Coordinates of C-alpha atoms in Angstrom, one line a residue:
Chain Y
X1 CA 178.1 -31.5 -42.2
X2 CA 174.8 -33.4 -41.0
X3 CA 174.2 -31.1 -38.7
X4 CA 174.6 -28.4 -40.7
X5 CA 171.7 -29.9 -43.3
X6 CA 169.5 -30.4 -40.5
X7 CA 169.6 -27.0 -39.0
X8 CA 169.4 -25.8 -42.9
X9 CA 166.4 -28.1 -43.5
X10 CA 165.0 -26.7 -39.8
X11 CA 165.5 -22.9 -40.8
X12 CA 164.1 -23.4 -44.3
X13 CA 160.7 -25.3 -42.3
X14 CA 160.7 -22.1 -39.7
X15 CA 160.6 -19.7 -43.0
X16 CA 157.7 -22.0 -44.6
X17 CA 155.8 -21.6 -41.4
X18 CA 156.1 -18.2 -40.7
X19 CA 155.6 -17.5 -44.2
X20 CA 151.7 -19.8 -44.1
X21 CA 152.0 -18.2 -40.3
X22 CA 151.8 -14.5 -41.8
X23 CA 149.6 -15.1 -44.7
X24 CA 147.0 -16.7 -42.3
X25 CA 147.5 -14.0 -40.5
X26 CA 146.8 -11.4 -43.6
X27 CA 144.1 -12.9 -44.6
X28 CA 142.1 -13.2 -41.2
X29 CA 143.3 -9.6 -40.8
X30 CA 141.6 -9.1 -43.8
X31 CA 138.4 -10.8 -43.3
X32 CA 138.0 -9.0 -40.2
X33 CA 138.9 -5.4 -41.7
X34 CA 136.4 -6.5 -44.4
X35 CA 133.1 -7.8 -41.9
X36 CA 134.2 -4.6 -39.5
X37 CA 133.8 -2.1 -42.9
X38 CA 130.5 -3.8 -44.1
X39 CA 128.7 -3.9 -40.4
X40 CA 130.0 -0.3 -40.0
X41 CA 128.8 0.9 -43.6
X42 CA 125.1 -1.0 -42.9
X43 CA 124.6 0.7 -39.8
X44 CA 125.8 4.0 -41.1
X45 CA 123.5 3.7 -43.9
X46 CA 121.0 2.8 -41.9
X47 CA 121.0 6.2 -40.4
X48 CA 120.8 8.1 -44.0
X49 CA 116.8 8.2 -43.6
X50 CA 117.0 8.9 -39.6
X51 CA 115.7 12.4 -38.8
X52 CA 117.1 14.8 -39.0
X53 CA 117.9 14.8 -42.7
X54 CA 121.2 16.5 -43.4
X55 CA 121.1 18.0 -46.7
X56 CA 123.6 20.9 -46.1
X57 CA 126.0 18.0 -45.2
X58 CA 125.7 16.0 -47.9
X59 CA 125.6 19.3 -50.9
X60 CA 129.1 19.6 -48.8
X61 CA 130.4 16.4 -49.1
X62 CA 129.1 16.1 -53.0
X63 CA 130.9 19.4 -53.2
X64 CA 134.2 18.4 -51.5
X65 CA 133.7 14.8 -53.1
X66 CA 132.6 15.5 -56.5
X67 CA 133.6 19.9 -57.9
X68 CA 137.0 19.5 -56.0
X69 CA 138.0 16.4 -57.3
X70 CA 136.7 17.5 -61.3
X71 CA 139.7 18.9 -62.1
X72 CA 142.2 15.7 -61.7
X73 CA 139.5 13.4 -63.1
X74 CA 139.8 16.0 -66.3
X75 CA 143.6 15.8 -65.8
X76 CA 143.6 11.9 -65.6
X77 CA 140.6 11.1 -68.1
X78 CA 142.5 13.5 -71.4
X79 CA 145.5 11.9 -70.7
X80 CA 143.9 8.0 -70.4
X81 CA 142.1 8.5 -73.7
X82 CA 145.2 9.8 -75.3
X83 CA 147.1 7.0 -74.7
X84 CA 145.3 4.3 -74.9
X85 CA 143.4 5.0 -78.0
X86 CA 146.5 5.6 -79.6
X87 CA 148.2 2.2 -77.9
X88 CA 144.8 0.6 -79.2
X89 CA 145.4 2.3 -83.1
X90 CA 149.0 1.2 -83.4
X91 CA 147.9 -2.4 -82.4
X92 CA 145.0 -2.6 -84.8
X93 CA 146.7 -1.1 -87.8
X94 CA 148.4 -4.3 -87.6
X95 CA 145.2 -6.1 -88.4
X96 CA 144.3 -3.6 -90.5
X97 CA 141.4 -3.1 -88.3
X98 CA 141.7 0.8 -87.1
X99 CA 138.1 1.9 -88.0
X100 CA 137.4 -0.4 -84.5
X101 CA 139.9 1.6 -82.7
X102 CA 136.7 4.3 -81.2
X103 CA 134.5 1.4 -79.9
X104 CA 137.3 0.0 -78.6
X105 CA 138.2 2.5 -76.8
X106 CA 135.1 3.5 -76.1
X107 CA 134.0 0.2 -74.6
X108 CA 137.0 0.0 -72.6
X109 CA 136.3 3.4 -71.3
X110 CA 133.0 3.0 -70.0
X111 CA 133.2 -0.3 -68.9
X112 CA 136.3 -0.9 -66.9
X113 CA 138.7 2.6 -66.8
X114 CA 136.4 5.0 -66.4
X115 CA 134.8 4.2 -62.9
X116 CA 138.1 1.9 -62.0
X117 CA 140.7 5.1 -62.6
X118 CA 138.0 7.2 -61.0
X119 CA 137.1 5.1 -58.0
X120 CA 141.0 4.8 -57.8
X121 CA 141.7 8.3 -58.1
X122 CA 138.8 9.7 -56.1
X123 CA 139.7 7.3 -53.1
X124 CA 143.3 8.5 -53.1
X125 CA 141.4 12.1 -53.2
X126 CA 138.5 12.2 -50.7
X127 CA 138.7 8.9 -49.1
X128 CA 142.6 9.8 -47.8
X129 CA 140.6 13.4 -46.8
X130 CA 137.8 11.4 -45.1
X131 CA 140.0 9.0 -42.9
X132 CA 142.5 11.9 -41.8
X133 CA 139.7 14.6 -40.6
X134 CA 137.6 12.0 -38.7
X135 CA 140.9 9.6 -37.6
X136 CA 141.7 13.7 -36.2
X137 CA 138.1 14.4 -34.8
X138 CA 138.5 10.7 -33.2
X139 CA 142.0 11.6 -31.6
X140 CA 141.2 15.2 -30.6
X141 CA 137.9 14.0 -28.9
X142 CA 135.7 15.6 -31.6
X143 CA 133.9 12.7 -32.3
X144 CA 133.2 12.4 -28.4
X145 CA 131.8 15.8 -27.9
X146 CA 129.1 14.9 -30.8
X147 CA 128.5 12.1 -29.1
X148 CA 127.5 14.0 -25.5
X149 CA 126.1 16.6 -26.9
X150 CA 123.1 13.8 -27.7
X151 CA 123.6 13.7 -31.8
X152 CA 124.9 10.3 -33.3
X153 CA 128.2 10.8 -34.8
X154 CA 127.6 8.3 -38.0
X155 CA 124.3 9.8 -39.1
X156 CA 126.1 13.4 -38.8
X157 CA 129.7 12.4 -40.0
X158 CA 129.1 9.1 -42.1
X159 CA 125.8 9.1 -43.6
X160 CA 125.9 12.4 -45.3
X161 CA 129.3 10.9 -46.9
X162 CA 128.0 7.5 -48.1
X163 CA 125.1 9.7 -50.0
X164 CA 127.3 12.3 -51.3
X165 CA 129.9 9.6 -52.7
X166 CA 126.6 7.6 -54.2
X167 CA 125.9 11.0 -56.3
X168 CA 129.3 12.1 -56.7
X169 CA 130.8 9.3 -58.2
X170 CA 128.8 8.3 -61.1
X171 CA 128.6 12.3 -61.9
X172 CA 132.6 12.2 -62.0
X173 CA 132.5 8.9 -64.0
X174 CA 130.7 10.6 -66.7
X175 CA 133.1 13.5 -66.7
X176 CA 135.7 10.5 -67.2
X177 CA 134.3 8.8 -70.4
X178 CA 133.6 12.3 -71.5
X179 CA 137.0 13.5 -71.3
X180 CA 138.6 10.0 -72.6
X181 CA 136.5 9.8 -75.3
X182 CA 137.3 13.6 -76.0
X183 CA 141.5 12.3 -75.7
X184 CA 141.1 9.2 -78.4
X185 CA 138.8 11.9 -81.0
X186 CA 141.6 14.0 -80.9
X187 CA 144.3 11.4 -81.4
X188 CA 142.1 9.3 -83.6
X189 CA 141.2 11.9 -85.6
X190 CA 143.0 15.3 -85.4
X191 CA 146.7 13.7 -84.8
X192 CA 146.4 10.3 -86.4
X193 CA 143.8 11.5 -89.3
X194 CA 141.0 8.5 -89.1
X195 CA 138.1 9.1 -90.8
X196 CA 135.8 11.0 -88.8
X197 CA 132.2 9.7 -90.1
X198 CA 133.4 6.0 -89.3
X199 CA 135.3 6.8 -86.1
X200 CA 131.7 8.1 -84.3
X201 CA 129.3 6.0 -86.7
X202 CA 131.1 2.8 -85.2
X203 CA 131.1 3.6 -81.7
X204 CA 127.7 4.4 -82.0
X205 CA 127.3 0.7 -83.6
X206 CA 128.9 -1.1 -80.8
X207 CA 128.4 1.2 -77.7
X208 CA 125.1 1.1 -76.2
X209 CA 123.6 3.2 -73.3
X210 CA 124.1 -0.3 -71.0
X211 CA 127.9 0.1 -71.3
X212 CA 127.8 3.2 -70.2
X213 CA 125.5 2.6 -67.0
X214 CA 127.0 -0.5 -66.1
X215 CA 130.3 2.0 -65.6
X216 CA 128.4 4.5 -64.0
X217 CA 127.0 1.9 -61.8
X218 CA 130.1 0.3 -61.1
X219 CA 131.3 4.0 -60.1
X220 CA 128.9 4.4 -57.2
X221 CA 129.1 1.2 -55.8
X222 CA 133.0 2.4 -55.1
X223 CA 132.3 5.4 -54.2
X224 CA 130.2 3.9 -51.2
X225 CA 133.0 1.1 -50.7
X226 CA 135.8 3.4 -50.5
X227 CA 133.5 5.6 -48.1
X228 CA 132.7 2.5 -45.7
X229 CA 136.5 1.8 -45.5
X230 CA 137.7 5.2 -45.5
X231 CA 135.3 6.7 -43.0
X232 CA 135.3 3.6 -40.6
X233 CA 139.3 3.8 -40.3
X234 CA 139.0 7.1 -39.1
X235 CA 136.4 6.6 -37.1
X236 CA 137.7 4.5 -35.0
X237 CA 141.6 5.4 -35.4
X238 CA 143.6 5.8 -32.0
X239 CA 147.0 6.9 -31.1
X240 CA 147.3 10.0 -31.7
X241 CA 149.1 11.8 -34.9
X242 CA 150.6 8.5 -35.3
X243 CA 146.8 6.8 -35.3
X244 CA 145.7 8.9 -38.2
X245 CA 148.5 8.8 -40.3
X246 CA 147.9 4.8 -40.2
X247 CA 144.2 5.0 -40.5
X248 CA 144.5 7.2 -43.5
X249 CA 147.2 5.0 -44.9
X250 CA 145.1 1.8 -44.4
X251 CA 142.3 3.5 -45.5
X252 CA 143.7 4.5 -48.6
X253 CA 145.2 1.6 -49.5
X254 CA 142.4 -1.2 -48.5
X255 CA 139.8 0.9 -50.9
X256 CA 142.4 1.2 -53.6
X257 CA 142.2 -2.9 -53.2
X258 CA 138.5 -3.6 -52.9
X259 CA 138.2 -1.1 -55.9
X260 CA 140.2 -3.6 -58.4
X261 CA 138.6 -6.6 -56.4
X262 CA 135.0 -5.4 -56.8
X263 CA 135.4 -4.5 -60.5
X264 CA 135.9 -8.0 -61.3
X265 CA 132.9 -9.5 -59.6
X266 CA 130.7 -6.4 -60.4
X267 CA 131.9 -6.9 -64.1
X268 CA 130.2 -10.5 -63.9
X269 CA 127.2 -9.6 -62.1
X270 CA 125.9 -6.9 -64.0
X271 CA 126.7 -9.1 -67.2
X272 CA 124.4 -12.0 -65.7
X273 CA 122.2 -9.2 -64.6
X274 CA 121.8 -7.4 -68.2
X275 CA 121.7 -10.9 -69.5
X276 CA 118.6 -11.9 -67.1
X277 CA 116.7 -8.7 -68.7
X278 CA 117.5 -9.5 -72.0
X279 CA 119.8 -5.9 -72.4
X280 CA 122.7 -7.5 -73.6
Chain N
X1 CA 120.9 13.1 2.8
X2 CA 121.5 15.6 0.0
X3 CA 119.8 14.4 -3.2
X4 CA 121.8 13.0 -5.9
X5 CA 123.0 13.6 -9.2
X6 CA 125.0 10.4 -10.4
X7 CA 124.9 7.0 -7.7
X8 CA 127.8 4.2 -9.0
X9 CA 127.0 1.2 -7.4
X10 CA 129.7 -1.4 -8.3
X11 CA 131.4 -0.3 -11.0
X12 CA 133.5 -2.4 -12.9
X13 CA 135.2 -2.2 -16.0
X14 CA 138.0 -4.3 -17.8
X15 CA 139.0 -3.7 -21.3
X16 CA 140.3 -7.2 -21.7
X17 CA 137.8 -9.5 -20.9
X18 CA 138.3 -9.6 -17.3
X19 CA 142.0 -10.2 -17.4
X20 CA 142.4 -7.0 -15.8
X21 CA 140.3 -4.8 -13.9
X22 CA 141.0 -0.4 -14.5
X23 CA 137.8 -0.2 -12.2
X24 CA 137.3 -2.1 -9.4
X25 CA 133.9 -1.6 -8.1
X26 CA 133.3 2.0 -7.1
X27 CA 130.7 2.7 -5.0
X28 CA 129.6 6.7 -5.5
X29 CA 127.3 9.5 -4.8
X30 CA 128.0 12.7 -6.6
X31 CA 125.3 15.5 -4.7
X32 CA 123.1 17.6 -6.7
X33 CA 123.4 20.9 -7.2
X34 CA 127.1 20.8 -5.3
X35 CA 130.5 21.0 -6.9
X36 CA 132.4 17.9 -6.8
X37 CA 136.1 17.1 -7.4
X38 CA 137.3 14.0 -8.5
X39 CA 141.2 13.3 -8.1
X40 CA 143.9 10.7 -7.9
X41 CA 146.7 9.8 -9.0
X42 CA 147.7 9.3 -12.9
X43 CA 146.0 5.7 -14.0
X44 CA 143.6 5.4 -11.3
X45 CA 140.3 5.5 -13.4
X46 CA 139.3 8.8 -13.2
X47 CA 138.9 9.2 -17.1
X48 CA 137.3 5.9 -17.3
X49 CA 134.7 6.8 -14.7
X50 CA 133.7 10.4 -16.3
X51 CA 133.6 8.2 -19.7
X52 CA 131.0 6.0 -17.7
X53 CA 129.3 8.8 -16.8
X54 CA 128.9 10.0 -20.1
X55 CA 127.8 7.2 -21.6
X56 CA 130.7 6.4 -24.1
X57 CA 131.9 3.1 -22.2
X58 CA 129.6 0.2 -21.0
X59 CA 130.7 -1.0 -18.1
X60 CA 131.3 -4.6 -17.6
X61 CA 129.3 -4.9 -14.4
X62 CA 127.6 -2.3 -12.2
X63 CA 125.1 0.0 -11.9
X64 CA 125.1 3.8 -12.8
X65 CA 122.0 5.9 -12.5
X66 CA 122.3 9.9 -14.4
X67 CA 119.5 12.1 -13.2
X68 CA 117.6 8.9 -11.2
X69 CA 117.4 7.1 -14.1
X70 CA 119.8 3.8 -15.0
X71 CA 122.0 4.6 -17.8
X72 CA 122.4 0.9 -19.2
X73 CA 119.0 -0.4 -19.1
X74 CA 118.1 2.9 -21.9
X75 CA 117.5 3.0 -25.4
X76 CA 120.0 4.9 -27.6
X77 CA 117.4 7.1 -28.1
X78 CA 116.7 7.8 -24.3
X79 CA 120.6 7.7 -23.9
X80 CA 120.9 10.5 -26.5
X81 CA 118.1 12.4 -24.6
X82 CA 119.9 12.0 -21.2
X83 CA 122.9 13.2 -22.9
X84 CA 121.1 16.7 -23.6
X85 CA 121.2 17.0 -19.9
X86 CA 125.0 17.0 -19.5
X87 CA 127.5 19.5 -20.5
X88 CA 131.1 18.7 -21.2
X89 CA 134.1 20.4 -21.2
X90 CA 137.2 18.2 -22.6
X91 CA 140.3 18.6 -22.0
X92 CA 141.6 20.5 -24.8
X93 CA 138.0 21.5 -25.4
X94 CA 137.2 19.5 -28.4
X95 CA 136.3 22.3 -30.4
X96 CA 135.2 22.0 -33.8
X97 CA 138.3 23.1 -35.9
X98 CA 136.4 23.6 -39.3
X99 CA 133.8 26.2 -37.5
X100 CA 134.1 29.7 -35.6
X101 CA 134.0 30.1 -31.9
X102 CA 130.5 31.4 -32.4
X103 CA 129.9 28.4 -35.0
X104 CA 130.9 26.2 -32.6
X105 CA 128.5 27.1 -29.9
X106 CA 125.6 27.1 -32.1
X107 CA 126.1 23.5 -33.1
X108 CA 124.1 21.9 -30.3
X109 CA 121.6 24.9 -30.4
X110 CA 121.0 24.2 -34.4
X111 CA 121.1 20.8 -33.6
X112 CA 118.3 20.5 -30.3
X113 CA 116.4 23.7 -31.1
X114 CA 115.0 23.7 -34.6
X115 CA 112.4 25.5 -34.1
X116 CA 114.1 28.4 -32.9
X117 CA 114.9 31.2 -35.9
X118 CA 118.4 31.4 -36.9
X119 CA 118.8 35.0 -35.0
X120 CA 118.1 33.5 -31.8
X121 CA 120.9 30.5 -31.9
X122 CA 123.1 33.5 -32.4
X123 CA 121.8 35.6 -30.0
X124 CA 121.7 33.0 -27.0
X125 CA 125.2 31.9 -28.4
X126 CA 126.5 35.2 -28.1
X127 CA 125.3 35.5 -24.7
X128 CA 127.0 32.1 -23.4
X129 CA 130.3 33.4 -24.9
X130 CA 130.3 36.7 -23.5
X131 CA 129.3 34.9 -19.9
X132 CA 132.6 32.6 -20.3
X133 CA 134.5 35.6 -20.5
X134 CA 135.3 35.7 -24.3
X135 CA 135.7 39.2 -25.7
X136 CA 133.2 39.7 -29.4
X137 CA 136.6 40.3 -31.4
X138 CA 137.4 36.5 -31.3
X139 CA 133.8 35.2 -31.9
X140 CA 134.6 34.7 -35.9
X141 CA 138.7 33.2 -34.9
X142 CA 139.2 29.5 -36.0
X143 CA 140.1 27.4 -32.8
X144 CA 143.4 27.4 -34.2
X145 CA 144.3 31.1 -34.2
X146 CA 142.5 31.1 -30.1
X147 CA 144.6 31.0 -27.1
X148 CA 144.0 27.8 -24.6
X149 CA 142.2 29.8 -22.3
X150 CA 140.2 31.2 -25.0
X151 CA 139.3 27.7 -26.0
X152 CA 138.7 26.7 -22.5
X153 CA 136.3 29.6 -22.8
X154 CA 134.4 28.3 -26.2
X155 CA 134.5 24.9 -24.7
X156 CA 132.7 25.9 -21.8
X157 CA 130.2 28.4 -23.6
X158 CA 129.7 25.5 -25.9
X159 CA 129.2 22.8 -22.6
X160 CA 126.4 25.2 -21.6
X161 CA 124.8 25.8 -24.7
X162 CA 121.6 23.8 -23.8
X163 CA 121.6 24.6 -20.0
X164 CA 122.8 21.5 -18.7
X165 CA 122.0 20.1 -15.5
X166 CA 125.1 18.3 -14.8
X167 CA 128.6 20.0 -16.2
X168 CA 131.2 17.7 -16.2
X169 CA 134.9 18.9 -16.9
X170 CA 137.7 16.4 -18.0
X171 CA 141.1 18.0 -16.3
X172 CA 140.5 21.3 -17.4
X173 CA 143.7 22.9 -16.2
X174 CA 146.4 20.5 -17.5
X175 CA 148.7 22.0 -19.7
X176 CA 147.4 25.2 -18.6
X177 CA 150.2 28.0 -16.7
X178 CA 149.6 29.0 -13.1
X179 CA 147.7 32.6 -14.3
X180 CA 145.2 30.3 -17.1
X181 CA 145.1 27.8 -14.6
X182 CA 143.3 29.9 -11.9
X183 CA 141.4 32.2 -14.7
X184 CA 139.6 28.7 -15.6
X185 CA 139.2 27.7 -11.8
X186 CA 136.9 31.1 -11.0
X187 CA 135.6 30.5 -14.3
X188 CA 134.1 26.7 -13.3
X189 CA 133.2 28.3 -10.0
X190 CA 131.2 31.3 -11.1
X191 CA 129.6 29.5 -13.9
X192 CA 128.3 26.6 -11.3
X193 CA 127.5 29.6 -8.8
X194 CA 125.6 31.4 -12.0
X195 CA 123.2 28.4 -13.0
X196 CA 121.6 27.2 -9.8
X197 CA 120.8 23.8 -8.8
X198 CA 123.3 22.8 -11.3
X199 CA 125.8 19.4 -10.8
X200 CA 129.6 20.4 -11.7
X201 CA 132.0 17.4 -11.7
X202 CA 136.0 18.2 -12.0
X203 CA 138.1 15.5 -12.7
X204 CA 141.7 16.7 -12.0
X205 CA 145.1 16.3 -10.8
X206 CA 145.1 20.0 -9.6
X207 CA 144.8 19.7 -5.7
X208 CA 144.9 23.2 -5.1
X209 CA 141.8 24.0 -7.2
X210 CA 140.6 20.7 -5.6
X211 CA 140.7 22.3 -2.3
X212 CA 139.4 26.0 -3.4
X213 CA 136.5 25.6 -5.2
X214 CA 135.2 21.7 -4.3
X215 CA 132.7 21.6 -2.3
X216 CA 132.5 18.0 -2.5
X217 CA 135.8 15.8 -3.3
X218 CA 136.2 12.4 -4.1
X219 CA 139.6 10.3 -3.9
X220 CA 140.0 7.7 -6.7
X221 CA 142.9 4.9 -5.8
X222 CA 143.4 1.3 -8.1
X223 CA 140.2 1.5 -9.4
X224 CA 138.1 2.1 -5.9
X225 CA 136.9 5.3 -3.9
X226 CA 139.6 6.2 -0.9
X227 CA 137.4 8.5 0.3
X228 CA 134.4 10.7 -0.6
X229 CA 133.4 13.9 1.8
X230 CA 134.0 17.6 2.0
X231 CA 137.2 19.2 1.6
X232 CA 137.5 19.4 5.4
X233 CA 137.1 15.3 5.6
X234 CA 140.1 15.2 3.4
X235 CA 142.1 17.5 5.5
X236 CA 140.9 15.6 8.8
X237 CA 141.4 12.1 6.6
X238 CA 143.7 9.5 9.0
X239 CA 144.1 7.8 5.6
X240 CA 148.3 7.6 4.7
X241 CA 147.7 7.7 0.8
X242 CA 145.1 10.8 1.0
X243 CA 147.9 12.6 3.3
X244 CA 150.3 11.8 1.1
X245 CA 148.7 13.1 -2.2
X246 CA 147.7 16.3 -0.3
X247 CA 151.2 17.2 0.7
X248 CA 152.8 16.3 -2.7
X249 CA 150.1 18.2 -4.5
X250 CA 150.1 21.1 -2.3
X251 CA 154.2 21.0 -2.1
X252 CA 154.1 21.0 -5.8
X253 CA 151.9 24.5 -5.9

């Protein structure tokens, strides 16, 4: 019976070691992933004002980034407004407070779903794209034969990708608030019949240009982050088939990550930021 | 003494901080303007070495000069200039699989010759595909819907879209049948026998094609050079392991 405790008491230690064992182990694998992305993204963007400047690449990439992902940010956006202007109106009719249910929404929108969903959504999108065709260029010795044919693969794969995520994403945020804001007036006021003159004259009261830019801010500095991720695990994926399938998995799911993360320092430090300047 | 295209002095290169060495200090001359062959057995180097030569792996000690000049001691813009000089072929070509056959060989030409109207990129690509043997009908395929001889054939058109001095091919038979297999052989030799004073460097497993077209032939074993010299030095070679590999490669033809 004593033994039995002890070798209990000695599995249940193992299981709390491997357990701190595995978590130092997550988070030094994150660290690293996180320093590798950063040094990868500085030195590819770097290269955005090297000669020779690749504008056809990038009006591609803002095309494959930003018309090709419209429709599903449409999709996504109606359906986001929908919902939660109408979660928002059932909650305030409580209070007896629906004529706040447009800023609300409205503030909510531009501010936190709009370039969250869209970073979210556009990383799942083009950054899943970006990490498969360059984890396959990397496999399939693409990436190589750029390489010895004398042009730098990251000013001709990467860079034009960073810029065309900068312009994309804020231009796809937009389209976001637009369409959510399009979802809650038709809820608000077609399905739910709120007064139309209060619903607009009160988001006009409490939402000001600055909530809109800080989303559309918040949206490019995503679009860039899931870029750096995204492009660097495919950059440097090995193993064939089996290699990009990870990288693009890794990818994927590392931006999805940094996304949320970033959103809640960026939230602060545009606050103290709009604060500094007196804007808020 | 012939001049040379590439001299390894030393080579070394470990991918694990010197636990373990894949090259062991290989002491090299590759001749200008000959045809050399580079072979040995599977996971003796050779893939490293051309990847030294290249320029995509630093070694960890050594010296390797490209063209006279030493590869490590230049900036990455020199490096990217040397680079010009070489052409590859890969070994399943590496072509670009978003762009056309014709696409793909204009891509160094739009890159390196700006000044040059869009007509003429076409025009001189045209003209590299048609020498590589590749019939106008496939210019506008998709690597994907080309044959692997008519990649082989894009891959090399693309290789000498800047008129290389040095060609290097990375086993540019395997996986190829015994008909492809030969068609790219006379290929590689006519196109080195086409551009003269140019460097071609094979690196393959092929022993056969080794023999026939080399003019110069280089034996890698663990990491070192067995032995360097003509096709007729291998032949005469006293050496058990160069015997051996000639008799298993040539039994296997």
């Amino acid at each position: 019976m004593i033994s039995y405790w002890k070798n209990h008491r000695e599995r249940i230690g193992q299981s709390i070691d491997d357990f701190f064992a595995s978590l130092g182990k997550m988070t030094v694998e994150f660290f690293e992933e996180f320093g590798q992305s950063v040094l990868f993204f500085v030195e590819s963007a770097k290269l955005i004002f090297a000669k020779p400047y690749r504008i056809d690449e990038i009006i591609r990439h803002i095309e494959f980034i930003g018309n090709k992902s419209i429709l599903i940010i449409l999709l996504t956006g109606l359906f986001t407004g929908l919902a939660l202007s109408f979660q928002i109106y059932l909650g305030f009719q409580l209070v007896n407070a629906t004529n706040l249910v447009g800023p609300t929404v409205g503030l909510g929108i531009t501010r936190e779903l709009g370039p969250v969903l869209t970073g979210l959504i556009v990383a799942a999108r083009a950054g899943g794209a970006m990490a498969a065709r360059l984890g396959t260029m990397r496999v399939s010795e693409q990436i190589d034969a750029i390489q010895v044919m004398g042009i730098n693969p990251k000013q001709y794969l990467v860079a034009p990708r960073i810029v065309a995520a900068l312009v994309a994403m804020p231009l796809l945020c937009a389209v976001f608030d637009f369409i959510a804001m399009m979802g809650a007036k038709f809820i608000c006021i077609d399905f739910l019949d709120l007064d139309q003159a209060i619903f607009w004259d009160k988001i006009q009261l409490w939402l000001d240009p600055g909530d809109i830019n800080q989303g559309l801010i918040k949206a490019a500095v995503f679009g860039m982050a899931f870029t750096a991720i995204c492009t660097n695990k495919g950059y440097n994926a090995s193993g064939g088939a089996k290699g990009v399938g990870e990288a693009t998995n890794r990818g994927v799911v590392n931006s999805m990550v940094m996304i949320i993360v970033l959103n809640f320092f960026l939230t602060n430090i545009i606050r103290f930021f709009y604060s500094v300047m007196g804007w808020s | 003494m012939a001049e040379s295209a590439i001299e390894i002095t030393d080579l070394r290169k470990s991918f694990d901080d010197g636990k373990t060495f894949v090259l062991k200090g290989v002491d090299l001359t590759i001749p200008k303007g000959k045809l050399t062959v580079i072979i040995g057995y599977s996971g003796t180097g050779k893939s490293v070495l051309l990847k030294h030569i290249l320029g995509l792996l630093h070694p960890t000690s050594g010296s390797l000069k490209v063209l006279g000049k030493e590869l490590w001691d230049m900036k990455e813009s020199e490096l990217m200039e040397m680079r010009k000089r070489l052409g590859v072929l890969f070994q399943y070509a590496a072509l670009f699989d978003d762009m056309t056959a014709l696409e793909n060989v204009c891509f160094p030409l739009r890159e390196h010759r700006r000044q040059w109207d869009p007509d003429k990129i076409i025009d001189v690509a045209t003209k590299k595909l048609e020498s590589s043997g590749l019939g106008s009908e496939h210019f506008h395929k998709l690597p994907s819907e080309l044959s692997g001889g008519m990649r082989k054939r894009v891959g090399l058109a693309r290789a000498l879209a800047l008129d290389p001095e040095i060609i290097l091919y990375d086993e540019p038979t395997t996986g190829l049948d015994p008909v492809l297999t030969e068609m790219v052989d006379d290929l590689i030799q006519s196109t080195h026998k086409r551009i003269p004073g140019s460097t071609s460097i094979i690196v393959t497993h092929d022993l056969f094609a080794a023999f026939r077209i080399g003019e110069h032939m280089v034996m890698l074993d663990k990491g070192k050079v067995l032995l360097s010299g003509t096709p007729e030095d291998f032949r005469n070679s006293d050496l058990e392991l160069v015997q051996k590999f000639i008799a298993k490669g040539f039994k296997k033809e």
